[in-house]
Amino acid sequence: MVDFGSDLRKRTLILCAGLALAIAVSVLLRGRRRMNVLFAAFAGDMALWYLAQSFYGIFQASIWARVTALLAVLLPQFAVHLFETILPPVESRRTRLGRVAATLAVPLVLLVLSPYHDSGWTRSLVFFYVGGLLLTSLYFLARRGRNSTSRATQGRVRYLVGVGALATAFSLVDFIWFLGVELPPVGPVLSVIFLFALAQSLGQKRLLPLYELLGRLVVATALSFTLAGIFYVCVTVIGRFSTMYLNAVLAAVVILTLFEPLRQKVEEKIHQIFFRERYGLENAVTKARRRLVHTLELDELRAVVLGALEASRRVTHAALYLSDGTSLVLSGALGGEFPPHVEMATALPLLDRIGRAGSLVLDDIGREAADGGDVPEIDRAGGAALGLDRTGVVLPVRGEGTELLGLLVVRDERVRDAFSPEEVALLESFAAQMSVAFENTRAYGRMKTRDRLADLGQMAAGLAHEIKNPLGAIKGAAQLLAEPASDAAPLDAQAREFVGIILEEVERLDRVVGSVLDYARPAAASTTAVDLNAIVQRTTQILESSEEGAIELQLEDELPRARIDPEKLRQVLINLIQNGLQATSNRGPVVVATRRRTARWGAETDGWLEIAVSDRGPGISKKILKNLFVPFFTTKDTGTGLGLAISQQIIQSAGGSIQVVTVEGEGTTFIILLPPVTEASDARSTPLASAVASASPEEA
């Protein structure tokens, strides 16, 4: 039989006592919460227990035997209450085990303090009391963990119960020395490891990483044994070189050659065995990222993202929202109902929080509230607006800079705390790859638009050449027919009507050809720094004199200037206001408002100037909205379908954009966004242009 020696036990017990005491103090310094205090009492009792055992071995005094037994009796008391605090049981069963432990402790304390403390049956009773209560408390903790709906809690409890049961078993075996049997002090070492794991679990907001640490420990252990085996083979088995130094060099070369591929293989196998769900998510995301590199269409991007999340089997619900500047529009969803439209104003606090953190785990908000933290109700309202009831992960899809392109929302309704921090980090990298792919789709769309415009320009040039001249001839001939020579017979009424029709249709065809030419080959605009309020007032004055229906102005004072051709801007405004009046059947009112856009999280247009044209008409359907700015698309009986396309082109050439916000049955708002000019660019404006831009309506 191997003699481990009593000195090893004494030194190990003193070392474990110091470590246990240090862990107790470190947890107590985090705060005086009930859980921390109970843990400090449990760990402190264990430290004193090991110290008393060591003193008993050194001095062989009966007082230390009494102290050791007394501390052993107190140990389950602290353990029962600590485990109930970590995962509280049902209220009706909350103190049942605690009362049993307290009841059994009273006679044992009396026995320990009595002259019979040194008898074998007293020590046996203490042994079974400590072991029975510790294992029972771990059993109840495991049962409560299995019944929990939180994946994090389930993982935490499995981990703690496994390590705790191992530590308790070895401690009980080690406790046999108290009955006169000498064994190596394995129990104290495992108990300190259990205390360390338990202390780490108390310091984690999300407790699932503890299982990750166990996995990494398994990887490191497997790798260490493999490398040690290589070293053993090279140094000991193939020990036929003249010196040990050459064998060690050979082992080092082999280890350096095999370390990296071996580490990857071991990690992959461990992940497949212990973390199958996360391994599936990693595989699905990796395949999707490869496909996103070659994705150029938005529909394909949406299919790749949602398909990957569905294939991972880690997500039961997912949604992709895209920003239109003022709201988030549902582009695609998986596994459930999501709101089709979310106003940016409603989710703005949530977006601010995402901007600071990079992502948002809504389970953390609920946990902060449960811990007494200050969680604004509006954060929860933002999550509810996205169809998430305090659970799920929200990830931003960003463009260049901090521009918000959209949101990716994922949820696993089967459990709470579904995603570990490592999985959230994986989803964040996936969202970043989506951002790049989304930028590629926008660039590809712009390239297709440019090519289409180039083709349209060529077609327009051909049309102008082929149609303009015959139109002129037809118009001239019709005018001659309408005004016959003095010696010719006058036209009858029917002939004059037909000639009038010819002239009207020629004029209409001439306007269509002119619009096509304007869109395909826009003339270079003469931009200058203009006063938007002055242009809006002058335009509405012109329209009020010629159009039926009310126009209401809401102008913000002291707006900065914008750089644009004033005549072109007036053309855009006339088109939008006339469309609004027609949408309301000339009943109005059409509201024209100007303002400076306030700061919004992730918006590239912060501080830009805004002209909003709003009507209370029937709104625009989704089908029409998709084609609203497509050339030649129109819902009117008359018209070329180029008014909005030309308007968009004019604003974009000035560095701005046009946005549309519509609600069917309530109305539509067209928003013109223009960047403000700086003082330097304003100073470069010509005196004449500045005078025209700043003129009052009466002067204009």
PDB file of N, CA and C in Angstrom, residues 427-481:
ATOM      1  N   LEU A 427     -23.411  35.770 -33.558  1.00  0.00           N
ATOM      2  CA  LEU A 427     -24.494  36.429 -34.283  1.00  0.00           C
ATOM      3  C   LEU A 427     -24.127  37.871 -34.629  1.00  0.00           C
ATOM      4  N   GLU A 428     -23.355  38.536 -33.769  1.00  0.00           N
ATOM      5  CA  GLU A 428     -22.908  39.898 -34.077  1.00  0.00           C
ATOM      6  C   GLU A 428     -22.002  39.907 -35.305  1.00  0.00           C
ATOM      7  N   SER A 429     -21.092  38.949 -35.382  1.00  0.00           N
ATOM      8  CA  SER A 429     -20.229  38.872 -36.570  1.00  0.00           C
ATOM      9  C   SER A 429     -21.045  38.545 -37.819  1.00  0.00           C
ATOM     10  N   PHE A 430     -22.095  37.745 -37.644  1.00  0.00           N
ATOM     11  CA  PHE A 430     -22.985  37.430 -38.769  1.00  0.00           C
ATOM     12  C   PHE A 430     -23.709  38.685 -39.246  1.00  0.00           C
ATOM     13  N   ALA A 431     -24.182  39.499 -38.292  1.00  0.00           N
ATOM     14  CA  ALA A 431     -24.849  40.753 -38.647  1.00  0.00           C
ATOM     15  C   ALA A 431     -23.878  41.709 -39.346  1.00  0.00           C
ATOM     16  N   ALA A 432     -22.616  41.714 -38.917  1.00  0.00           N
ATOM     17  CA  ALA A 432     -21.616  42.552 -39.588  1.00  0.00           C
ATOM     18  C   ALA A 432     -21.409  42.109 -41.031  1.00  0.00           C
ATOM     19  N   GLN A 433     -21.381  40.791 -41.254  1.00  0.00           N
ATOM     20  CA  GLN A 433     -21.264  40.287 -42.627  1.00  0.00           C
ATOM     21  C   GLN A 433     -22.503  40.650 -43.442  1.00  0.00           C
ATOM     22  N   MET A 434     -23.671  40.629 -42.804  1.00  0.00           N
ATOM     23  CA  MET A 434     -24.893  41.051 -43.487  1.00  0.00           C
ATOM     24  C   MET A 434     -24.799  42.512 -43.911  1.00  0.00           C
ATOM     25  N   SER A 435     -24.187  43.341 -43.070  1.00  0.00           N
ATOM     26  CA  SER A 435     -24.040  44.760 -43.408  1.00  0.00           C
ATOM     27  C   SER A 435     -23.245  44.935 -44.689  1.00  0.00           C
ATOM     28  N   VAL A 436     -22.145  44.183 -44.789  1.00  0.00           N
ATOM     29  CA  VAL A 436     -21.329  44.253 -46.010  1.00  0.00           C
ATOM     30  C   VAL A 436     -22.127  43.778 -47.216  1.00  0.00           C
ATOM     31  N   ALA A 437     -22.855  42.665 -47.038  1.00  0.00           N
ATOM     32  CA  ALA A 437     -23.653  42.144 -48.153  1.00  0.00           C
ATOM     33  C   ALA A 437     -24.756  43.124 -48.553  1.00  0.00           C
ATOM     34  N   PHE A 438     -25.349  43.788 -47.562  1.00  0.00           N
ATOM     35  CA  PHE A 438     -26.408  44.757 -47.853  1.00  0.00           C
ATOM     36  C   PHE A 438     -25.849  45.947 -48.622  1.00  0.00           C
ATOM     37  N   GLU A 439     -24.670  46.416 -48.241  1.00  0.00           N
ATOM     38  CA  GLU A 439     -24.027  47.493 -48.986  1.00  0.00           C
ATOM     39  C   GLU A 439     -23.741  47.059 -50.416  1.00  0.00           C
ATOM     40  N   ASN A 440     -23.355  45.789 -50.587  1.00  0.00           N
ATOM     41  CA  ASN A 440     -23.108  45.275 -51.942  1.00  0.00           C
ATOM     42  C   ASN A 440     -24.387  45.275 -52.762  1.00  0.00           C
ATOM     43  N   THR A 441     -25.522  44.894 -52.134  1.00  0.00           N
ATOM     44  CA  THR A 441     -26.785  44.886 -52.880  1.00  0.00           C
ATOM     45  C   THR A 441     -27.186  46.307 -53.286  1.00  0.00           C
ATOM     46  N   ARG A 442     -26.935  47.280 -52.407  1.00  0.00           N
ATOM     47  CA  ARG A 442     -27.258  48.671 -52.752  1.00  0.00           C
ATOM     48  C   ARG A 442     -26.368  49.170 -53.889  1.00  0.00           C
ATOM     49  N   ALA A 443     -25.072  48.827 -53.806  1.00  0.00           N
ATOM     50  CA  ALA A 443     -24.163  49.240 -54.889  1.00  0.00           C
ATOM     51  C   ALA A 443     -24.564  48.587 -56.204  1.00  0.00           C
ATOM     52  N   TYR A 444     -24.960  47.307 -56.124  1.00  0.00           N
ATOM     53  CA  TYR A 444     -25.390  46.613 -57.342  1.00  0.00           C
ATOM     54  C   TYR A 444     -26.669  47.228 -57.899  1.00  0.00           C
ATOM     55  N   GLY A 445     -27.587  47.619 -56.993  1.00  0.00           N
ATOM     56  CA  GLY A 445     -28.813  48.283 -57.442  1.00  0.00           C
ATOM     57  C   GLY A 445     -28.526  49.607 -58.122  1.00  0.00           C
ATOM     58  N   ARG A 446     -27.578  50.382 -57.531  1.00  0.00           N
ATOM     59  CA  ARG A 446     -27.209  51.649 -58.173  1.00  0.00           C
ATOM     60  C   ARG A 446     -26.574  51.415 -59.534  1.00  0.00           C
ATOM     61  N   MET A 447     -25.777  50.362 -59.636  1.00  0.00           N
ATOM     62  CA  MET A 447     -25.149  50.056 -60.914  1.00  0.00           C
ATOM     63  C   MET A 447     -26.200  49.670 -61.950  1.00  0.00           C
ATOM     64  N   LYS A 448     -27.205  48.879 -61.545  1.00  0.00           N
ATOM     65  CA  LYS A 448     -28.268  48.513 -62.484  1.00  0.00           C
ATOM     66  C   LYS A 448     -29.071  49.737 -62.910  1.00  0.00           C
ATOM     67  N   THR A 449     -29.320  50.638 -61.945  1.00  0.00           N
ATOM     68  CA  THR A 449     -30.046  51.869 -62.280  1.00  0.00           C
ATOM     69  C   THR A 449     -29.254  52.710 -63.267  1.00  0.00           C
ATOM     70  N   ARG A 450     -27.953  52.796 -63.029  1.00  0.00           N
ATOM     71  CA  ARG A 450     -27.110  53.568 -63.937  1.00  0.00           C
ATOM     72  C   ARG A 450     -27.127  52.974 -65.338  1.00  0.00           C
ATOM     73  N   ASP A 451     -27.023  51.637 -65.428  1.00  0.00           N
ATOM     74  CA  ASP A 451     -27.060  51.001 -66.743  1.00  0.00           C
ATOM     75  C   ASP A 451     -28.416  51.196 -67.417  1.00  0.00           C
ATOM     76  N   ARG A 452     -29.488  51.125 -66.578  1.00  0.00           N
ATOM     77  CA  ARG A 452     -30.815  51.326 -67.169  1.00  0.00           C
ATOM     78  C   ARG A 452     -30.974  52.747 -67.689  1.00  0.00           C
ATOM     79  N   LEU A 453     -30.426  53.699 -66.944  1.00  0.00           N
ATOM     80  CA  LEU A 453     -30.505  55.087 -67.403  1.00  0.00           C
ATOM     81  C   LEU A 453     -29.692  55.299 -68.669  1.00  0.00           C
ATOM     82  N   ALA A 454     -28.554  54.606 -68.742  1.00  0.00           N
ATOM     83  CA  ALA A 454     -27.752  54.731 -69.956  1.00  0.00           C
ATOM     84  C   ALA A 454     -28.510  54.192 -71.171  1.00  0.00           C
ATOM     85  N   ASP A 455     -29.162  53.030 -70.979  1.00  0.00           N
ATOM     86  CA  ASP A 455     -29.963  52.474 -72.062  1.00  0.00           C
ATOM     87  C   ASP A 455     -31.130  53.398 -72.408  1.00  0.00           C
ATOM     88  N   LEU A 456     -31.749  53.970 -71.355  1.00  0.00           N
ATOM     89  CA  LEU A 456     -32.862  54.872 -71.589  1.00  0.00           C
ATOM     90  C   LEU A 456     -32.409  56.130 -72.326  1.00  0.00           C
ATOM     91  N   GLY A 457     -31.196  56.603 -71.997  1.00  0.00           N
ATOM     92  CA  GLY A 457     -30.676  57.773 -72.704  1.00  0.00           C
ATOM     93  C   GLY A 457     -30.480  57.503 -74.182  1.00  0.00           C
ATOM     94  N   GLN A 458     -29.928  56.326 -74.495  1.00  0.00           N
ATOM     95  CA  GLN A 458     -29.760  55.977 -75.901  1.00  0.00           C
ATOM     96  C   GLN A 458     -31.106  55.867 -76.602  1.00  0.00           C
ATOM     97  N   MET A 459     -32.070  55.240 -75.914  1.00  0.00           N
ATOM     98  CA  MET A 459     -33.393  55.117 -76.511  1.00  0.00           C
ATOM     99  C   MET A 459     -34.033  56.489 -76.710  1.00  0.00           C
ATOM    100  N   ALA A 460     -33.863  57.367 -75.695  1.00  0.00           N
ATOM    101  CA  ALA A 460     -34.459  58.696 -75.799  1.00  0.00           C
ATOM    102  C   ALA A 460     -33.850  59.486 -76.955  1.00  0.00           C
ATOM    103  N   ALA A 461     -32.533  59.336 -77.118  1.00  0.00           N
ATOM    104  CA  ALA A 461     -31.898  60.051 -78.225  1.00  0.00           C
ATOM    105  C   ALA A 461     -32.470  59.583 -79.562  1.00  0.00           C
ATOM    106  N   GLY A 462     -32.660  58.268 -79.683  1.00  0.00           N
ATOM    107  CA  GLY A 462     -33.249  57.755 -80.920  1.00  0.00           C
ATOM    108  C   GLY A 462     -34.673  58.216 -81.116  1.00  0.00           C
ATOM    109  N   LEU A 463     -35.443  58.220 -79.991  1.00  0.00           N
ATOM    110  CA  LEU A 463     -36.824  58.689 -80.075  1.00  0.00           C
ATOM    111  C   LEU A 463     -36.883  60.157 -80.489  1.00  0.00           C
ATOM    112  N   ALA A 464     -36.002  60.954 -79.875  1.00  0.00           N
ATOM    113  CA  ALA A 464     -36.012  62.383 -80.209  1.00  0.00           C
ATOM    114  C   ALA A 464     -35.734  62.590 -81.689  1.00  0.00           C
ATOM    115  N   HIS A 465     -34.792  61.809 -82.198  1.00  0.00           N
ATOM    116  CA  HIS A 465     -34.446  61.973 -83.620  1.00  0.00           C
ATOM    117  C   HIS A 465     -35.558  61.478 -84.536  1.00  0.00           C
ATOM    118  N   GLU A 466     -36.179  60.363 -84.137  1.00  0.00           N
ATOM    119  CA  GLU A 466     -37.176  59.744 -85.011  1.00  0.00           C
ATOM    120  C   GLU A 466     -38.560  60.374 -84.878  1.00  0.00           C
ATOM    121  N   ILE A 467     -38.858  60.954 -83.711  1.00  0.00           N
ATOM    122  CA  ILE A 467     -40.217  61.434 -83.457  1.00  0.00           C
ATOM    123  C   ILE A 467     -40.340  62.948 -83.552  1.00  0.00           C
ATOM    124  N   LYS A 468     -39.313  63.658 -83.100  1.00  0.00           N
ATOM    125  CA  LYS A 468     -39.423  65.117 -83.039  1.00  0.00           C
ATOM    126  C   LYS A 468     -39.730  65.720 -84.408  1.00  0.00           C
ATOM    127  N   ASN A 469     -38.959  65.325 -85.403  1.00  0.00           N
ATOM    128  CA  ASN A 469     -39.169  65.923 -86.735  1.00  0.00           C
ATOM    129  C   ASN A 469     -40.533  65.585 -87.336  1.00  0.00           C
ATOM    130  N   PRO A 470     -40.955  64.308 -87.307  1.00  0.00           N
ATOM    131  CA  PRO A 470     -42.320  64.037 -87.813  1.00  0.00           C
ATOM    132  C   PRO A 470     -43.395  64.753 -87.016  1.00  0.00           C
ATOM    133  N   LEU A 471     -43.196  64.904 -85.700  1.00  0.00           N
ATOM    134  CA  LEU A 471     -44.178  65.614 -84.888  1.00  0.00           C
ATOM    135  C   LEU A 471     -44.297  67.068 -85.333  1.00  0.00           C
ATOM    136  N   GLY A 472     -43.132  67.678 -85.622  1.00  0.00           N
ATOM    137  CA  GLY A 472     -43.167  69.069 -86.091  1.00  0.00           C
ATOM    138  C   GLY A 472     -43.924  69.196 -87.391  1.00  0.00           C
ATOM    139  N   ALA A 473     -43.696  68.245 -88.294  1.00  0.00           N
ATOM    140  CA  ALA A 473     -44.389  68.287 -89.574  1.00  0.00           C
ATOM    141  C   ALA A 473     -45.893  68.095 -89.398  1.00  0.00           C
ATOM    142  N   ILE A 474     -46.280  67.136 -88.529  1.00  0.00           N
ATOM    143  CA  ILE A 474     -47.709  66.893 -88.289  1.00  0.00           C
ATOM    144  C   ILE A 474     -48.365  68.121 -87.685  1.00  0.00           C
ATOM    145  N   LYS A 475     -47.657  68.714 -86.697  1.00  0.00           N
ATOM    146  CA  LYS A 475     -48.220  69.896 -86.055  1.00  0.00           C
ATOM    147  C   LYS A 475     -48.382  71.043 -87.028  1.00  0.00           C
ATOM    148  N   GLY A 476     -47.362  71.262 -87.885  1.00  0.00           N
ATOM    149  CA  GLY A 476     -47.461  72.345 -88.869  1.00  0.00           C
ATOM    150  C   GLY A 476     -48.599  72.121 -89.843  1.00  0.00           C
ATOM    151  N   ALA A 477     -48.736  70.879 -90.304  1.00  0.00           N
ATOM    152  CA  ALA A 477     -49.803  70.581 -91.247  1.00  0.00           C
ATOM    153  C   ALA A 477     -51.173  70.769 -90.615  1.00  0.00           C
ATOM    154  N   ALA A 478     -51.312  70.338 -89.345  1.00  0.00           N
ATOM    155  CA  ALA A 478     -52.599  70.496 -88.664  1.00  0.00           C
ATOM    156  C   ALA A 478     -52.924  71.969 -88.460  1.00  0.00           C
ATOM    157  N   GLN A 479     -51.923  72.774 -88.158  1.00  0.00           N
ATOM    158  CA  GLN A 479     -52.176  74.204 -87.976  1.00  0.00           C
ATOM    159  C   GLN A 479     -52.601  74.865 -89.280  1.00  0.00           C
ATOM    160  N   LEU A 480     -52.001  74.433 -90.390  1.00  0.00           N
ATOM    161  CA  LEU A 480     -52.416  74.957 -91.690  1.00  0.00           C
ATOM    162  C   LEU A 480     -53.866  74.572 -92.001  1.00  0.00           C
ATOM    163  N   LEU A 481     -54.226  73.350 -91.651  1.00  0.00           N
ATOM    164  CA  LEU A 481     -55.614  72.944 -91.862  1.00  0.00           C
ATOM    165  C   LEU A 481     -56.565  73.746 -90.995  1.00  0.00           C
TER     166      LEU A 481
END
